[in-house]
C-alpha positions in Angstrom: -39.8 25.8 61.9 -37.4 25.3 59.1 -38.4 22.3 57.7 -42.3 23.4 57.8 -40.8 26.7 55.8 -38.6 24.6 53.4 -41.7 22.5 52.7 -44.2 25.1 52.5 -41.6 26.4 49.6 -41.0 23.4 47.7 -44.9 22.9 47.4 -44.9 26.5 46.4 -42.6 26.2 43.8 -44.3 22.7 42.4 -47.0 24.7 42.7 -45.6 27.6 40.1 -44.0 24.9 37.8 -47.4 23.0 37.2 -49.4 26.2 36.7 -46.6 27.8 34.0 -46.6 24.2 32.6 -50.4 24.0 32.2 -50.6 27.9 30.8 -47.7 26.9 28.8 -49.8 24.0 26.9 -52.8 25.9 26.7 -50.7 28.9 24.6 -49.0 25.6 22.7 -52.5 24.5 21.7 -54.5 27.7 20.7 -51.0 28.9 18.7 -51.4 25.4 17.1 -55.1 25.9 16.6 -55.0 29.4 15.6 -54.3 29.6 12.0 -57.3 26.8 10.5 -59.4 29.2 12.6 -61.8 30.8 9.4 -64.2 33.7 8.6 -68.0 32.2 7.4 -66.8 34.1 4.5 -63.7 32.5 3.7 -64.4 28.6 4.2 -64.5 28.2 0.7 -65.8 24.3 -0.2 -64.9 20.8 -0.7 -64.9 19.5 3.1 -66.3 16.0 3.7 -68.4 17.6 6.0 -69.7 19.7 8.5 -68.8 18.6 12.1 -70.9 20.3 14.7 -70.3 19.5 18.1 -73.1 19.1 21.0 -73.6 21.2 23.9 -76.3 20.5 26.3 -80.0 20.1 25.5 -83.6 20.1 27.5 -85.7 17.5 25.8 -86.5 18.5 22.6 -84.6 21.7 22.7 -81.1 22.5 22.0 -79.1 25.2 24.8 -78.4 28.9 23.5 -74.8 27.7 22.6 -76.1 24.2 20.7 -78.4 26.6 19.4 -75.9 28.8 17.6 -73.4 26.1 16.5 -76.4 25.0 14.8 -77.5 28.1 13.2 -74.0 28.2 12.0 -73.3 24.6 10.7 -76.8 24.9 8.9 -75.5 28.3 6.7 -72.3 26.8 5.7 -74.3 23.9 4.4 -76.6 26.2 2.6 -73.7 28.0 1.8 -72.1 24.9 0.1 -69.1 24.2 2.4 -69.9 21.1 2.4 -72.9 18.5 1.2 -72.8 16.4 4.4 -73.4 17.7 8.3 -72.1 15.1 11.3 -73.8 16.1 14.8 -71.8 14.8 17.2 -72.5 14.6 20.8 -73.8 12.5 23.7 -76.7 10.1 23.6 -75.4 7.7 26.2 -78.1 7.7 28.3 -81.8 6.5 27.4 -83.5 9.9 28.1 -80.8 12.2 27.3 -80.0 12.6 23.4 -78.4 15.5 21.9 -77.4 14.3 18.2 -81.3 13.8 17.7 -82.2 16.8 18.8 -79.2 18.4 16.6 -80.6 16.5 13.7 -84.3 18.0 14.0 -83.5 21.5 14.3 -81.5 21.3 11.1 -84.3 19.2 9.2 -86.8 22.1 10.4 -84.6 24.3 8.7 -84.5 22.5 5.4 -81.4 20.4 5.5 -82.1 16.6 4.0 -82.4 13.9 6.5 -80.2 11.5 4.3 -77.9 14.6 4.2 -77.3 14.4 8.2 -75.2 11.8 9.7 -75.2 11.5 13.8 -72.5 10.4 16.2 -74.2 9.2 18.9 -70.8 8.5 21.3 -69.4 12.0 20.7 -68.9 12.0 24.7 -66.2 13.9 24.4 -64.6 16.2 22.2 -61.6 14.2 21.6 -63.9 11.4 21.0 -65.7 13.1 18.3 -62.9 13.7 16.3 -61.2 10.1 16.8 -64.8 8.8 15.5 -64.6 11.4 12.4 -61.9 10.0 11.3 -62.3 6.3 12.7 -66.0 5.5 12.6 -67.1 8.3 9.5 -64.1 8.1 7.5 -63.8 12.1 7.1 -60.5 13.2 6.1 -61.3 17.0 5.9 -63.8 18.5 8.3 -64.9 21.9 9.1 -65.8 22.2 12.8 -68.7 24.7 13.8 -68.5 25.5 17.7 -67.7 28.3 19.8 -64.2 30.0 19.6 -63.1 29.3 23.1 -63.8 25.1 22.2 -62.7 25.7 18.8 -59.2 25.8 19.6 -59.0 22.0 21.2 -61.5 20.9 18.7 -58.8 22.1 15.9 -55.9 20.5 17.9 -57.2 17.6 18.7 -58.9 16.6 14.8 -54.9 17.4 13.2 -53.2 15.4 16.1 -55.3 12.6 15.2 -54.7 13.2 11.4 -57.7 14.7 10.1 -57.2 17.9 7.7 -59.4 20.3 10.2 -60.7 23.8 9.9 -63.1 26.0 12.1 -65.5 28.4 12.2 -66.7 29.8 15.7 -70.3 30.9 16.5 -70.4 33.4 18.7 -73.4 35.6 18.1 -74.4 36.7 21.7 -72.6 36.4 25.3 -73.2 33.3 27.3 -73.4 33.0 31.3 -70.6 31.3 32.8 -68.2 31.9 30.2 -65.3 32.6 32.6 -65.9 29.0 34.1 -66.0 27.3 31.0 -62.8 29.5 29.6 -61.1 28.8 33.2 -62.0 25.1 32.8 -61.2 25.1 28.7 -57.0 25.2 29.9 -57.6 22.3 32.0 -59.4 20.8 29.2 -56.6 21.5 26.6 -54.0 20.1 28.8 -55.7 16.8 29.3 -56.4 16.9 25.2 -52.7 17.6 24.9 -51.7 14.4 27.0 -54.4 12.5 25.4 -53.2 13.4 21.4 -50.0 12.2 22.4 -51.1 8.7 24.0 -54.1 8.2 21.7 -56.1 5.8 23.7 -59.3 4.3 21.8 -62.9 6.2 22.6 -65.4 4.6 24.0 -66.9 3.4 21.5 -65.7 2.5 18.1 -67.7 -0.6 15.6 -68.5 -0.2 12.0 -67.3 1.9 9.4 -70.1 4.1 8.3 -68.8 6.6 6.0 -70.1 10.2 5.7 -70.1 10.2 1.9 -72.8 8.0 2.3 -76.6 8.1 3.2 -77.3 9.7 7.0 -80.4 7.7 7.3 -78.5 4.9 8.4 -77.4 6.6 12.2 -81.1 6.9 12.4 -81.9 5.4 15.7 -85.8 6.5 16.1 
C-alpha cells in the first residue's frame, strides 16, 4: 500500500508540475504578444500585407469566424493599412479549399484580384508565418484573426523574424469557444517549442514576393 501511495503521489506531483509548466508557457506567449495587438483605429500603414488566417469553409461559404476575419481584413485594406492581402489557409485536399473561398469573398467586396495572394499550404499557424516570411518575402505584417488565436499568431511570427502586429476580429460570440480556449493553451505550448526548433513547414518552394501580382498564386 505504501508503494502505491508513493506512486500516486509521484504521479500527482508530475501532473501538477506539467500543468504549471503549460500554464506558464501559455502566459509567456500571451504576454510576449499582447503589446503588438492593435485596434483598427491605430494600425497605421506601411505593412507588406494584411495576413488573414483561414478557419473552415463549407463548400464556397466561409465559416462565421472566417467571414469575420475577412471582413476585418478588407476594412483594414480599404483604410490603407496595406495594398496587399495574403490569404493563408488549408488547400491540401482537392475538395477542401479555404484560400480560394477567401480570395473570392474579398474580390466580391471590391478588392482587386492582383492585390490578393493565396498561400495554399498554410496548414497551421506556425506554417502560415514561416511561409509568409520565406515564400512571400514579407517583413512587416498585420495579422487578422480572433483574439484568442491572435496571441499565438503574433508570437510565432515574431519568433520567426517577422515584424508582426495584429488586429482581433470578434464582432460576435462563437459556439464552442470554451473548447477552443482550452485547446489553444496546448497549441501555444506546441508552437513555443516549434519556435525554438523552427522546423520547416510541410511545403516550401519558390519565392512569390507579396510585393508583386497576387494572380500568380491563382490555381483556377
